[in-house]
Amino acid sequence: MSNTNPFADIPTTTLADILGREQVMDVTIRPLWPSMPRVAGPAFTVQCPPGDNLMLHAAIHRAEPGSVIVVESGDLDYALAGGNVCAVAQRRGVVAFVADGLIRDLAEVREAGFPVHARGVIPFPGRKKAVRPLNEPVRCGGVRVEAGDVVVADEEGVVVVPGARQEEVLLQAKAKLAKEADQSLDAWQETHRSRIDRILAESGFED
């Protein structure tokens, strides 16, 4: 399924510049296979306590097509999902997992081309016992995520756009990208050099 969300055209670097550090997940939440395409979609939020993956397995049958399933877990001992779970999510139109935890069956996931941003992989699965409500606010990679927030993930990292700011941020991002596209490297270099030299001079730096 192609990712048609308008934020899929916006790099996370651009969004980070606009939104600030508090909306950027920490460095432990990384793409798990190389050359992963940028994905974007409304968050479908899941909370899994350490050692348990029941609610993620429930979520793949309930998330709307186009969603990014975002998981709060923090578990570094057990896998939240494997190849079949990712395959079913992909079949149902989920565009990615963003998980503060681990998965397994990475070769299968990579071969299927299903985007997963997570802490890593481990071969042992969690149990399926703990029932939690779905689409409640979660924390993933240090960022609060609410259902419907737009999650954008690429090779640079993961940024969360608050639901109430979607239109505003999208307009700002498009304007920023258009301005950057119109500026040559020579012009950028001149402006950059002037800015850096001014900061150095104001700080008392001498060549």
Short mmCIF file of C-alpha atoms in Angstrom, two decimals, residues 15-130:
data_model
loop_
_atom_site.label_atom_id
_atom_site.label_comp_id
_atom_site.label_asym_id
_atom_site.label_seq_id
_atom_site.Cartn_x
_atom_site.Cartn_y
_atom_site.Cartn_z
CA LEU A 15 9.35 18.85 11.05
CA ALA A 16 11.91 18.77 13.85
CA ASP A 17 13.00 22.32 13.00
CA ILE A 18 9.38 23.47 13.26
CA LEU A 19 8.20 21.45 16.26
CA GLY A 20 11.29 21.32 18.47
CA ARG A 21 13.07 18.56 20.35
CA GLU A 22 10.10 17.57 22.53
CA GLN A 23 8.27 16.08 19.51
CA VAL A 24 11.24 14.01 18.31
CA MET A 25 11.59 10.45 19.58
CA ASP A 26 14.92 9.54 21.09
CA VAL A 27 17.71 7.86 19.17
CA THR A 28 16.86 4.34 20.37
CA ILE A 29 13.79 4.25 18.10
CA ARG A 30 15.43 3.44 14.76
CA PRO A 31 14.47 1.91 11.38
CA LEU A 32 15.17 -1.81 11.60
CA TRP A 33 16.13 -2.38 7.97
CA PRO A 34 18.10 -0.21 5.52
CA SER A 35 16.66 2.23 2.97
CA MET A 36 13.29 2.19 4.70
CA PRO A 37 10.88 4.61 2.97
CA ARG A 38 9.45 7.58 4.82
CA VAL A 39 6.02 6.80 6.26
CA ALA A 40 3.37 8.98 7.80
CA GLY A 41 -0.05 8.41 9.26
CA PRO A 42 -2.36 8.98 12.19
CA ALA A 43 -1.27 7.22 15.37
CA PHE A 44 -3.16 4.18 16.62
CA THR A 45 -1.80 3.91 20.14
CA VAL A 46 -1.12 0.74 22.12
CA GLN A 47 0.25 0.10 25.60
CA CYS A 48 1.97 -3.20 26.36
CA PRO A 49 3.48 -3.87 29.80
CA PRO A 50 6.93 -5.50 29.84
CA GLY A 51 6.82 -9.14 28.80
CA ASP A 52 3.37 -8.95 27.20
CA ASN A 53 2.28 -8.21 23.63
CA LEU A 54 -1.46 -8.98 23.68
CA MET A 55 -2.69 -5.49 22.83
CA LEU A 56 -0.41 -5.02 19.83
CA HIS A 57 -1.72 -8.32 18.50
CA ALA A 58 -5.25 -7.00 19.08
CA ALA A 59 -4.45 -3.66 17.45
CA ILE A 60 -3.51 -5.05 14.04
CA HIS A 61 -7.13 -6.15 13.56
CA ARG A 62 -8.56 -2.81 14.72
CA ALA A 63 -6.33 -0.06 13.32
CA GLU A 64 -7.68 1.76 10.28
CA PRO A 65 -5.81 1.52 6.96
CA GLY A 66 -3.20 4.27 6.75
CA SER A 67 -2.48 4.17 10.48
CA VAL A 68 0.88 4.01 12.19
CA ILE A 69 0.64 1.71 15.21
CA VAL A 70 2.59 3.29 18.08
CA VAL A 71 3.49 1.06 21.02
CA GLU A 72 4.55 2.01 24.54
CA SER A 73 6.47 -0.86 26.08
CA GLY A 74 10.09 -0.22 27.01
CA ASP A 75 10.62 -3.99 27.11
CA LEU A 76 14.12 -5.14 26.18
CA ASP A 77 13.61 -8.83 27.05
CA TYR A 78 10.71 -10.00 24.86
CA ALA A 79 9.51 -9.38 21.30
CA LEU A 80 6.29 -7.47 20.77
CA ALA A 81 5.65 -8.91 17.32
CA GLY A 82 7.04 -11.17 14.63
CA GLY A 83 6.76 -11.75 10.92
CA ASN A 84 3.14 -12.89 10.82
CA VAL A 85 1.89 -10.00 12.94
CA CYS A 86 3.70 -7.53 10.70
CA ALA A 87 2.38 -9.29 7.58
CA VAL A 88 -1.23 -9.12 8.78
CA ALA A 89 -0.83 -5.45 9.72
CA GLN A 90 0.62 -4.75 6.28
CA ARG A 91 -2.20 -6.70 4.60
CA ARG A 92 -4.77 -4.59 6.47
CA GLY A 93 -3.18 -1.32 5.34
CA VAL A 94 -1.24 -0.35 8.46
CA VAL A 95 1.72 1.65 7.12
CA ALA A 96 4.23 1.04 9.94
CA PHE A 97 4.96 0.08 13.52
CA VAL A 98 6.74 2.54 15.80
CA ALA A 99 7.54 0.65 18.97
CA ASP A 100 9.38 1.45 22.17
CA GLY A 101 10.43 -2.16 22.32
CA LEU A 102 11.64 -5.08 20.22
CA ILE A 103 10.40 -7.34 17.42
CA ARG A 104 11.57 -10.64 15.94
CA ASP A 105 11.64 -12.33 12.50
CA LEU A 106 13.46 -9.34 11.07
CA ALA A 107 14.37 -11.12 7.82
CA GLU A 108 10.68 -11.75 7.09
CA VAL A 109 9.76 -8.17 7.92
CA ARG A 110 12.55 -6.81 5.74
CA GLU A 111 11.63 -9.08 2.83
CA ALA A 112 7.99 -7.96 3.05
CA GLY A 113 9.08 -4.32 3.09
CA PHE A 114 7.04 -3.50 6.19
CA PRO A 115 8.46 -0.43 7.96
CA VAL A 116 9.27 -0.92 11.63
CA HIS A 117 10.97 1.66 13.82
CA ALA A 118 11.85 0.14 17.18
CA ARG A 119 14.66 -0.43 19.66
CA GLY A 120 15.88 -3.62 18.04
CA VAL A 121 15.26 -7.35 17.74
CA ILE A 122 15.22 -10.36 20.03
CA PRO A 123 14.17 -13.93 19.17
CA PHE A 124 11.94 -14.65 22.18
CA PRO A 125 8.23 -13.61 22.18
CA GLY A 126 6.24 -12.11 25.01
CA ARG A 127 3.11 -13.61 26.56
CA LYS A 128 -0.48 -12.60 25.79
CA LYS A 129 -2.36 -11.84 29.00
CA ALA A 130 -2.47 -8.12 29.85
#
